Amino acid sequence: MDHIITLNSGSSSLKFGLFTITGDDPVLICSGEVESIGSAAAHISAKTTDGQVLVDTSSEALHDQASALDYILDFLEREFPAARVAAVGHRIVHGGPDNDRPILLTPDSLQVLEKLEPFAPLHQPYNLHGARAAMERFPDAKQVACFDTAFHRHHPWVNDTFALPTEYYDIGVRRYGFHGLSYDYISDHLANTAPLIHGGRVVVAHLGNGASMCAMIAGRSVGSSMGFSAMDGLPMGTRCGQLDPGVVLYLMDQQGMNADEISDLLYRKSGLLGLSGMTNDMRTLEASNTPGARNAINYYTFRIRRELGALAAALGGLDAVVFTGGIGENSTYIRDRICTDMGWLGIELDHDANADNRRVISTDLSRVKLMVIPTNEELVIARAAAAQIG
């Protein structure tokens, strides 16, 4: 039986899934994650879809991305020896201005994608490393790149550009948007389960350690809170979100910081971590009464509410808001903070439904439907890989 492996490689983590191809849709049989790669806390966990734990252990062998990927592939071959890997699907953060759909990876296409590494320095190199390793391990399998930017590639020009001289737009300095695999899943899910909402004006809030919001009309992205990089827009776990570019000039000219130091500050030491002074974990912040934790949550929810109003304006109205991602799907408190007192926008939260984590959390009288839908980026990748087989 043909199988698909999905890989989502990050700087310190590696998510994976194993799917069978038995019908119209790939079926997940095992998923897992390697966390804290390169540290003493490196850990791998995996389980089947029925909850059977296959591995849950720390290992000194997980000292870099290459060793983590080898560990995963050895584990899958050991646990599922009869699986014939026909395709490997890869999450690639940046596809550039032209890739608006998944593509087959070849040595030539990898070289093109390597040129985009300066656009996403904390993601793209690791994504491509995982792809190269999989190509060596499974030379006969289709290798499929699925881009986080692809879903946003048909924005109106005004949502795609900066007010810079046009030659910079021509060389790729533009608003790309990210989290496209998550938005693709939500769009497809709405099309199948709530077609009237899918056909309207929807804002999807992907809230997790990385966070962004996407404005959709009839299931297509017309605007994103993220821009040139995966740092813009909302504050995130360790990323700053929206920032006056004058701050960067000040850090360079007056604080004497170089590009690497500024990058480390904005990507790894800011966001919820920087504001709270304690953690990037929303669960810990919600449980804390420290001023730093309160400030971090206050700023986080303020920026989401502000972006929601901006995207509603870009859409010319609002029919629904969908919450997804780790925080969006699970934090009743954050959703309450975002939606309370938003009646001017047509939003009326059902507090009991929200507390129960129901799929619809708006009242019957709310003009805007509020929904909670778990995302599934791995399934989007597996579907794209399956489409290349045969």
Tab-separated table of C-alpha atoms in Angstrom:
chain	number	residue	atom	x	y	z
A	1	MET	CA	0.000	0.000	0.000
A	2	ASP	CA	1.275	3.480	-0.870
A	3	HIS	CA	2.108	5.795	2.011
A	4	ILE	CA	2.900	9.482	2.354
A	5	ILE	CA	5.238	11.082	4.873
A	6	THR	CA	4.719	14.741	5.763
A	7	LEU	CA	7.594	16.782	7.176
A	8	ASN	CA	7.463	20.212	8.815
A	9	SER	CA	11.035	21.217	9.660
A	10	GLY	CA	11.753	24.163	11.952
A	11	SER	CA	14.873	25.547	13.565
A	12	SER	CA	14.392	23.507	16.765
A	13	SER	CA	11.487	21.203	15.977
A	14	LEU	CA	10.398	18.665	13.377
A	15	LYS	CA	6.796	17.532	12.985
A	16	PHE	CA	5.949	14.461	10.940
A	17	GLY	CA	3.037	12.314	9.867
A	18	LEU	CA	2.507	9.018	8.086
A	19	PHE	CA	-0.565	8.677	5.877
A	20	THR	CA	-2.046	5.841	3.851
A	21	ILE	CA	-3.693	6.393	0.469
A	22	THR	CA	-6.836	4.289	0.608
A	23	GLY	CA	-9.545	6.445	-0.921
A	24	ASP	CA	-10.396	10.007	-1.780
A	25	ASP	CA	-8.435	11.488	1.128
A	26	PRO	CA	-5.134	10.445	2.743
A	27	VAL	CA	-5.682	8.788	6.134
A	28	LEU	CA	-3.337	9.589	9.018
A	29	ILE	CA	-2.033	6.535	10.864
A	30	CYS	CA	0.808	8.040	12.915
A	31	SER	CA	2.045	11.517	13.830
A	32	GLY	CA	4.699	12.957	16.079
A	33	GLU	CA	7.192	15.679	16.789
A	34	VAL	CA	10.784	16.178	17.788
A	35	GLU	CA	11.124	19.199	20.082
A	36	SER	CA	14.071	21.219	21.424
A	37	ILE	CA	16.480	19.807	18.825
A	38	GLY	CA	20.084	20.475	19.751
A	39	SER	CA	19.457	20.919	23.467
A	40	ALA	CA	19.681	18.645	26.475
A	41	ALA	CA	15.867	18.614	26.501
A	42	ALA	CA	15.548	17.171	22.959
A	43	HIS	CA	12.503	14.922	22.936
A	44	ILE	CA	10.560	12.802	20.441
A	45	SER	CA	6.959	11.710	20.755
A	46	ALA	CA	4.677	9.846	18.377
A	47	LYS	CA	1.339	8.107	18.561
A	48	THR	CA	-1.214	6.436	16.330
A	49	THR	CA	-4.559	8.032	15.547
A	50	ASP	CA	-6.247	5.803	18.141
A	51	GLY	CA	-3.981	7.202	20.856
A	52	GLN	CA	-1.417	4.399	21.138
A	53	VAL	CA	1.903	5.909	22.202
A	54	LEU	CA	4.690	4.568	20.007
A	55	VAL	CA	7.537	6.610	21.430
A	56	ASP	CA	7.865	9.280	24.125
A	57	THR	CA	11.464	9.776	25.088
A	58	SER	CA	14.399	12.134	25.256
A	59	SER	CA	17.536	11.299	23.318
A	60	GLU	CA	21.043	12.696	23.065
A	61	ALA	CA	21.019	11.521	19.457
A	62	LEU	CA	18.735	14.445	18.545
A	63	HIS	CA	21.579	16.937	18.415
A	64	ASP	CA	20.731	18.598	15.084
A	65	GLN	CA	18.173	18.563	12.269
A	66	ALA	CA	19.955	15.819	10.330
A	67	SER	CA	20.079	13.443	13.278
A	68	ALA	CA	16.453	14.221	14.182
A	69	LEU	CA	15.290	13.425	10.651
A	70	ASP	CA	17.318	10.199	10.571
A	71	TYR	CA	15.786	9.216	13.913
A	72	ILE	CA	12.263	9.803	12.600
A	73	LEU	CA	12.773	7.936	9.350
A	74	ASP	CA	14.414	4.997	11.149
A	75	PHE	CA	11.520	4.970	13.603
A	76	LEU	CA	8.908	4.929	10.832
A	77	GLU	CA	10.679	2.134	8.956
A	78	ARG	CA	10.933	0.106	12.171
A	79	GLU	CA	7.313	0.605	13.251
A	80	PHE	CA	5.786	0.336	9.773
A	81	PRO	CA	8.079	-1.975	7.800
A	82	ALA	CA	5.453	-2.724	5.145
A	83	ALA	CA	4.860	0.934	4.316
A	84	ARG	CA	5.892	1.864	0.771
A	85	VAL	CA	6.680	5.573	0.720
A	86	ALA	CA	5.385	6.891	-2.573
A	87	ALA	CA	5.632	10.597	-1.710
A	88	VAL	CA	7.029	12.952	0.877
A	89	GLY	CA	5.298	16.277	1.416
A	90	HIS	CA	7.281	19.189	2.794
A	91	ARG	CA	6.173	22.432	4.378
A	92	ILE	CA	8.317	25.124	2.775
A	93	VAL	CA	7.745	28.524	4.341
A	94	HIS	CA	8.635	30.703	1.361
A	95	GLY	CA	7.693	30.060	-2.247
A	96	GLY	CA	8.489	33.508	-3.564
A	97	PRO	CA	6.228	35.673	-5.750
A	98	ASP	CA	5.415	33.055	-8.387
A	99	ASN	CA	4.608	29.767	-6.614
A	100	ASP	CA	0.876	29.796	-5.930
A	101	ARG	CA	0.479	26.010	-5.569
A	102	PRO	CA	2.528	22.944	-4.552
A	103	ILE	CA	5.356	21.854	-6.842
A	104	LEU	CA	7.511	18.769	-7.346
A	105	LEU	CA	10.972	19.260	-5.910
A	106	THR	CA	13.959	18.742	-8.174
A	107	PRO	CA	17.615	19.755	-7.827
A	108	ASP	CA	16.829	22.795	-10.004
A	109	SER	CA	13.772	23.878	-7.987
A	110	LEU	CA	15.750	23.470	-4.750
A	111	GLN	CA	18.359	25.884	-6.080
A	112	VAL	CA	15.657	28.435	-6.851
A	113	LEU	CA	14.171	28.055	-3.358
A	114	GLU	CA	17.624	28.422	-1.793
A	115	LYS	CA	17.730	31.963	-3.169
A	116	LEU	CA	14.740	32.785	-0.941
A	117	GLU	CA	16.592	31.895	2.267
A	118	PRO	CA	17.367	35.573	3.040
A	119	PHE	CA	13.594	36.219	2.982
A	120	ALA	CA	12.972	33.601	5.711
A	121	PRO	CA	16.338	32.914	7.372
A	122	LEU	CA	14.916	31.138	10.424
A	123	HIS	CA	12.723	28.740	8.448
A	124	GLN	CA	13.729	28.213	4.821
A	125	PRO	CA	17.182	26.615	5.372
A	126	TYR	CA	15.718	23.989	7.702
A	127	ASN	CA	12.785	23.291	5.391
A	128	LEU	CA	15.131	22.695	2.466
A	129	HIS	CA	17.534	20.594	4.517
A	130	GLY	CA	14.675	18.250	5.372
A	131	ALA	CA	13.725	18.061	1.701
A	132	ARG	CA	17.258	17.170	0.607
A	133	ALA	CA	17.566	14.486	3.272
A	134	ALA	CA	14.235	12.939	2.244
A	135	MET	CA	15.283	12.948	-1.410
A	136	GLU	CA	18.386	10.945	-0.499
A	137	ARG	CA	16.465	8.546	1.745
A	138	PHE	CA	13.577	7.979	-0.699
A	139	PRO	CA	15.025	8.537	-4.188
A	140	ASP	CA	12.035	6.927	-5.922
A	141	ALA	CA	9.370	8.899	-4.015
A	142	LYS	CA	7.751	12.113	-5.202
A	143	GLN	CA	9.017	15.064	-3.193
A	144	VAL	CA	6.359	17.772	-2.975
A	145	ALA	CA	6.868	21.325	-1.702
A	146	CYS	CA	3.857	23.015	-0.080
A	147	PHE	CA	4.350	26.737	0.461
A	148	ASP	CA	3.058	28.844	3.346
A	149	THR	CA	3.029	31.849	1.028
A	150	ALA	CA	1.101	30.232	-1.845
A	151	PHE	CA	-2.399	30.841	-0.445
A	152	HIS	CA	-1.789	34.600	-0.465
A	153	ARG	CA	-0.295	34.979	-3.926
A	154	HIS	CA	-3.369	36.553	-5.537
A	155	HIS	CA	-3.777	39.525	-3.218
A	156	PRO	CA	-4.860	42.816	-4.736
A	157	TRP	CA	-1.761	44.887	-5.513
A	158	VAL	CA	-2.475	47.356	-2.700
A	159	ASN	CA	-2.311	44.487	-0.198
A	160	ASP	CA	0.849	43.131	-1.774
A	161	THR	CA	3.119	46.163	-1.944
A	162	PHE	CA	4.970	48.632	0.267
A	163	ALA	CA	5.258	52.336	-0.483
A	164	LEU	CA	8.838	51.940	-1.716
A	165	PRO	CA	10.263	52.634	-5.165
A	166	THR	CA	8.839	50.034	-7.527
A	167	GLU	CA	12.210	48.442	-8.274
A	168	TYR	CA	12.146	46.920	-4.788
A	169	TYR	CA	8.786	45.307	-5.479
A	170	ASP	CA	10.231	43.911	-8.689
A	171	ILE	CA	13.106	42.197	-6.830
A	172	GLY	CA	10.727	40.629	-4.328
A	173	VAL	CA	10.291	43.145	-1.506
A	174	ARG	CA	6.548	42.765	-1.059
A	175	ARG	CA	3.919	41.447	1.342
A	176	TYR	CA	3.838	37.656	1.066
A	177	GLY	CA	1.733	36.522	4.014
A	178	PHE	CA	2.315	33.195	5.769
A	179	HIS	CA	0.449	30.357	7.541
A	180	GLY	CA	-1.082	29.633	4.156
A	181	LEU	CA	-1.356	25.873	4.737
A	182	SER	CA	-3.516	26.499	7.795
A	183	TYR	CA	-5.706	28.987	5.935
A	184	ASP	CA	-6.012	26.593	3.009
A	185	TYR	CA	-7.352	23.918	5.358
A	186	ILE	CA	-9.853	26.284	6.996
A	187	SER	CA	-11.073	27.525	3.616
A	188	ASP	CA	-11.627	23.972	2.367
A	189	HIS	CA	-13.291	22.955	5.642
A	190	LEU	CA	-15.736	25.854	5.416
A	191	ALA	CA	-16.498	25.033	1.789
A	192	ASN	CA	-17.522	21.519	2.820
A	193	THR	CA	-19.288	22.246	6.119
A	194	ALA	CA	-20.524	25.859	5.929
A	195	PRO	CA	-20.704	26.891	2.265
A	196	LEU	CA	-22.661	30.092	2.919
A	197	ILE	CA	-19.984	31.315	5.320
A	198	HIS	CA	-17.237	30.187	2.950
A	199	GLY	CA	-18.804	32.299	0.217
A	200	GLY	CA	-18.809	35.418	2.379
A	201	ARG	CA	-16.318	37.717	4.106
A	202	VAL	CA	-14.296	35.833	6.712
A	203	VAL	CA	-11.364	36.643	8.955
A	204	VAL	CA	-9.380	33.637	10.163
A	205	ALA	CA	-7.164	34.109	13.215
A	206	HIS	CA	-4.341	31.560	13.345
A	207	LEU	CA	-3.139	32.071	16.897
A	208	GLY	CA	-0.235	30.021	18.183
A	209	ASN	CA	3.453	30.508	18.908
A	210	GLY	CA	3.384	32.007	15.440
A	211	ALA	CA	0.305	34.150	14.849
A	212	SER	CA	-1.371	35.903	11.964
A	213	MET	CA	-4.787	36.783	10.579
A	214	CYS	CA	-6.128	36.374	7.067
A	215	ALA	CA	-9.023	38.120	5.314
A	216	MET	CA	-10.895	35.907	2.848
A	217	ILE	CA	-13.637	36.501	0.310
A	218	ALA	CA	-15.210	33.323	-1.074
A	219	GLY	CA	-12.377	31.305	0.436
A	220	ARG	CA	-9.554	33.282	-1.210
A	221	SER	CA	-7.029	35.396	0.667
A	222	VAL	CA	-7.253	39.122	-0.021
A	223	GLY	CA	-5.195	40.344	2.923
A	224	SER	CA	-2.849	39.128	5.650
A	225	SER	CA	-1.484	40.622	8.848
A	226	MET	CA	1.947	39.233	7.949
A	227	GLY	CA	4.042	40.918	5.307
A	228	PHE	CA	7.563	40.559	3.927
A	229	SER	CA	8.616	38.239	6.732
A	230	ALA	CA	7.017	35.930	9.265
A	231	MET	CA	7.661	38.610	11.881
A	232	ASP	CA	5.157	41.301	10.893
A	233	GLY	CA	1.641	41.858	12.217
A	234	LEU	CA	0.545	40.301	15.497
A	235	PRO	CA	2.889	39.779	18.448
A	236	MET	CA	3.857	36.113	18.725
A	237	GLY	CA	5.558	33.810	21.193
A	238	THR	CA	9.013	35.302	20.696
A	239	ARG	CA	8.524	37.531	17.622
A	240	CYS	CA	7.701	41.214	17.948
A	241	GLY	CA	5.016	41.624	15.293
A	242	GLN	CA	4.360	45.093	13.867
A	243	LEU	CA	7.302	47.429	14.424
A	244	ASP	CA	8.141	50.919	13.218
A	245	PRO	CA	11.204	50.456	10.944
A	246	GLY	CA	12.661	53.499	12.667
A	247	VAL	CA	13.209	51.287	15.714
A	248	VAL	CA	15.581	49.108	13.693
A	249	LEU	CA	17.514	52.192	12.552
A	250	TYR	CA	17.716	53.390	16.164
A	251	LEU	CA	19.017	50.008	17.338
A	252	MET	CA	21.705	50.139	14.663
A	253	ASP	CA	22.735	53.781	14.978
A	254	GLN	CA	22.273	54.495	18.673
A	255	GLN	CA	22.595	51.104	20.346
A	256	GLY	CA	25.353	49.802	18.083
A	257	MET	CA	23.590	46.533	17.327
A	258	ASN	CA	24.455	44.582	14.195
A	259	ALA	CA	22.066	42.667	11.938
A	260	ASP	CA	22.505	39.360	13.761
A	261	GLU	CA	21.852	40.945	17.156
A	262	ILE	CA	18.748	42.733	15.906
A	263	SER	CA	17.469	39.561	14.262
A	264	ASP	CA	17.958	37.638	17.508
A	265	LEU	CA	16.100	40.347	19.439
A	266	LEU	CA	13.139	40.594	17.078
A	267	TYR	CA	12.725	36.881	16.309
A	268	ARG	CA	13.735	35.164	19.556
A	269	LYS	CA	13.539	37.586	22.489
A	270	SER	CA	10.430	39.680	21.822
A	271	GLY	CA	6.693	38.989	21.625
A	272	LEU	CA	5.039	37.404	24.647
A	273	LEU	CA	8.425	36.400	26.029
A	274	GLY	CA	9.853	39.897	25.825
A	275	LEU	CA	6.755	41.658	27.128
A	276	SER	CA	6.229	39.287	30.048
A	277	GLY	CA	9.877	38.811	30.930
A	278	MET	CA	9.088	35.200	31.773
A	279	THR	CA	7.724	32.937	29.004
A	280	ASN	CA	6.249	32.639	25.526
A	281	ASP	CA	3.707	30.027	26.713
A	282	MET	CA	0.205	31.501	26.805
A	283	ARG	CA	-0.975	28.877	29.301
A	284	THR	CA	1.650	29.997	31.807
A	285	LEU	CA	0.838	33.650	31.205
A	286	GLU	CA	-2.890	33.080	31.755
A	287	ALA	CA	-2.137	31.365	35.075
A	288	SER	CA	0.131	34.178	36.256
A	289	ASN	CA	-0.841	37.378	38.078
A	290	THR	CA	2.445	39.177	37.454
A	291	PRO	CA	2.307	42.616	35.815
A	292	GLY	CA	4.468	41.319	32.951
A	293	ALA	CA	2.049	38.499	32.178
A	294	ARG	CA	-0.939	40.865	32.258
A	295	ASN	CA	0.837	43.365	30.016
A	296	ALA	CA	1.731	40.659	27.498
A	297	ILE	CA	-1.865	39.407	27.275
A	298	ASN	CA	-3.271	42.934	27.127
A	299	TYR	CA	-1.018	43.874	24.217
A	300	TYR	CA	-1.615	40.561	22.445
A	301	THR	CA	-5.409	40.858	22.522
A	302	PHE	CA	-5.329	44.589	21.735
A	303	ARG	CA	-3.340	43.979	18.556
A	304	ILE	CA	-5.675	41.169	17.467
A	305	ARG	CA	-8.742	43.377	17.989
A	306	ARG	CA	-7.073	46.200	16.070
A	307	GLU	CA	-6.146	43.896	13.194
A	308	LEU	CA	-9.654	42.451	13.137
A	309	GLY	CA	-11.095	45.917	12.575
A	310	ALA	CA	-8.537	46.634	9.845
A	311	LEU	CA	-9.230	43.394	7.986
A	312	ALA	CA	-12.994	43.936	8.257
A	313	ALA	CA	-12.429	47.297	6.566
A	314	ALA	CA	-10.349	45.633	3.847
A	315	LEU	CA	-13.183	43.146	3.280
A	316	GLY	CA	-15.870	45.823	3.239
A	317	GLY	CA	-17.758	44.017	5.987
A	318	LEU	CA	-17.595	40.870	8.058
A	319	ASP	CA	-19.650	37.675	8.071
A	320	ALA	CA	-17.571	35.348	10.229
A	321	VAL	CA	-14.454	35.039	12.382
A	322	VAL	CA	-12.724	31.680	12.711
A	323	PHE	CA	-10.248	30.919	15.507
A	324	THR	CA	-7.601	28.266	14.895
A	325	GLY	CA	-4.052	27.388	15.970
A	326	GLY	CA	-2.973	26.260	19.432
A	327	ILE	CA	-4.150	29.390	21.259
A	328	GLY	CA	-7.108	30.082	18.994
A	329	GLU	CA	-8.446	26.547	19.381
A	330	ASN	CA	-7.859	26.127	23.116
A	331	SER	CA	-7.787	29.431	24.995
A	332	THR	CA	-11.311	30.369	26.018
A	333	TYR	CA	-9.866	33.349	27.914
A	334	ILE	CA	-8.088	34.868	24.903
A	335	ARG	CA	-11.146	34.421	22.676
A	336	ASP	CA	-13.261	36.115	25.362
A	337	ARG	CA	-10.841	39.032	25.581
A	338	ILE	CA	-10.870	39.445	21.804
A	339	CYS	CA	-14.625	39.235	21.255
A	340	THR	CA	-16.113	41.000	24.287
A	341	ASP	CA	-17.424	44.524	23.602
A	342	MET	CA	-17.130	44.123	19.837
A	343	GLY	CA	-20.849	44.654	19.204
A	344	TRP	CA	-20.053	47.671	17.020
A	345	LEU	CA	-18.613	45.168	14.515
A	346	GLY	CA	-21.590	42.837	14.779
A	347	ILE	CA	-19.846	40.387	17.146
A	348	GLU	CA	-21.738	38.945	20.112
A	349	LEU	CA	-19.960	36.181	22.008
A	350	ASP	CA	-21.878	33.341	23.653
A	351	HIS	CA	-19.808	33.027	26.823
A	352	ASP	CA	-21.174	29.597	27.726
A	353	ALA	CA	-20.478	28.214	24.249
A	354	ASN	CA	-16.996	29.698	24.380
A	355	ALA	CA	-16.318	28.166	27.802
A	356	ASP	CA	-17.443	24.779	26.433
A	357	ASN	CA	-15.131	25.137	23.399
A	358	ARG	CA	-18.010	24.577	20.994
A	359	ARG	CA	-17.584	24.893	17.251
A	360	VAL	CA	-19.862	27.967	17.115
A	361	ILE	CA	-19.304	30.423	19.960
A	362	SER	CA	-21.467	33.360	18.834
A	363	THR	CA	-25.012	33.991	20.013
A	364	ASP	CA	-27.973	33.378	17.728
A	365	LEU	CA	-28.411	37.150	17.434
A	366	SER	CA	-24.803	37.883	16.493
A	367	ARG	CA	-24.525	39.317	12.980
A	368	VAL	CA	-21.017	37.835	12.733
A	369	LYS	CA	-20.616	34.074	13.178
A	370	LEU	CA	-17.805	33.131	15.563
A	371	MET	CA	-16.305	29.685	15.033
A	372	VAL	CA	-13.534	27.502	16.447
A	373	ILE	CA	-12.036	25.083	13.907
A	374	PRO	CA	-8.891	23.022	14.596
A	375	THR	CA	-6.457	23.371	11.721
A	376	ASN	CA	-4.712	20.483	9.976
A	377	GLU	CA	-1.717	21.615	7.971
A	378	GLU	CA	-0.382	18.048	7.707
A	379	LEU	CA	-3.522	16.929	5.863
A	380	VAL	CA	-3.132	19.793	3.385
A	381	ILE	CA	0.447	18.662	2.730
A	382	ALA	CA	-0.621	14.997	2.423
A	383	ARG	CA	-3.356	15.905	-0.060
A	384	ALA	CA	-0.900	17.822	-2.210
A	385	ALA	CA	1.532	14.895	-2.133
A	386	ALA	CA	-1.219	12.398	-2.975
A	387	ALA	CA	-2.214	14.482	-6.001
A	388	GLN	CA	1.278	13.945	-7.446
A	389	ILE	CA	1.129	10.153	-7.248
A	390	GLY	CA	0.034	8.199	-10.246
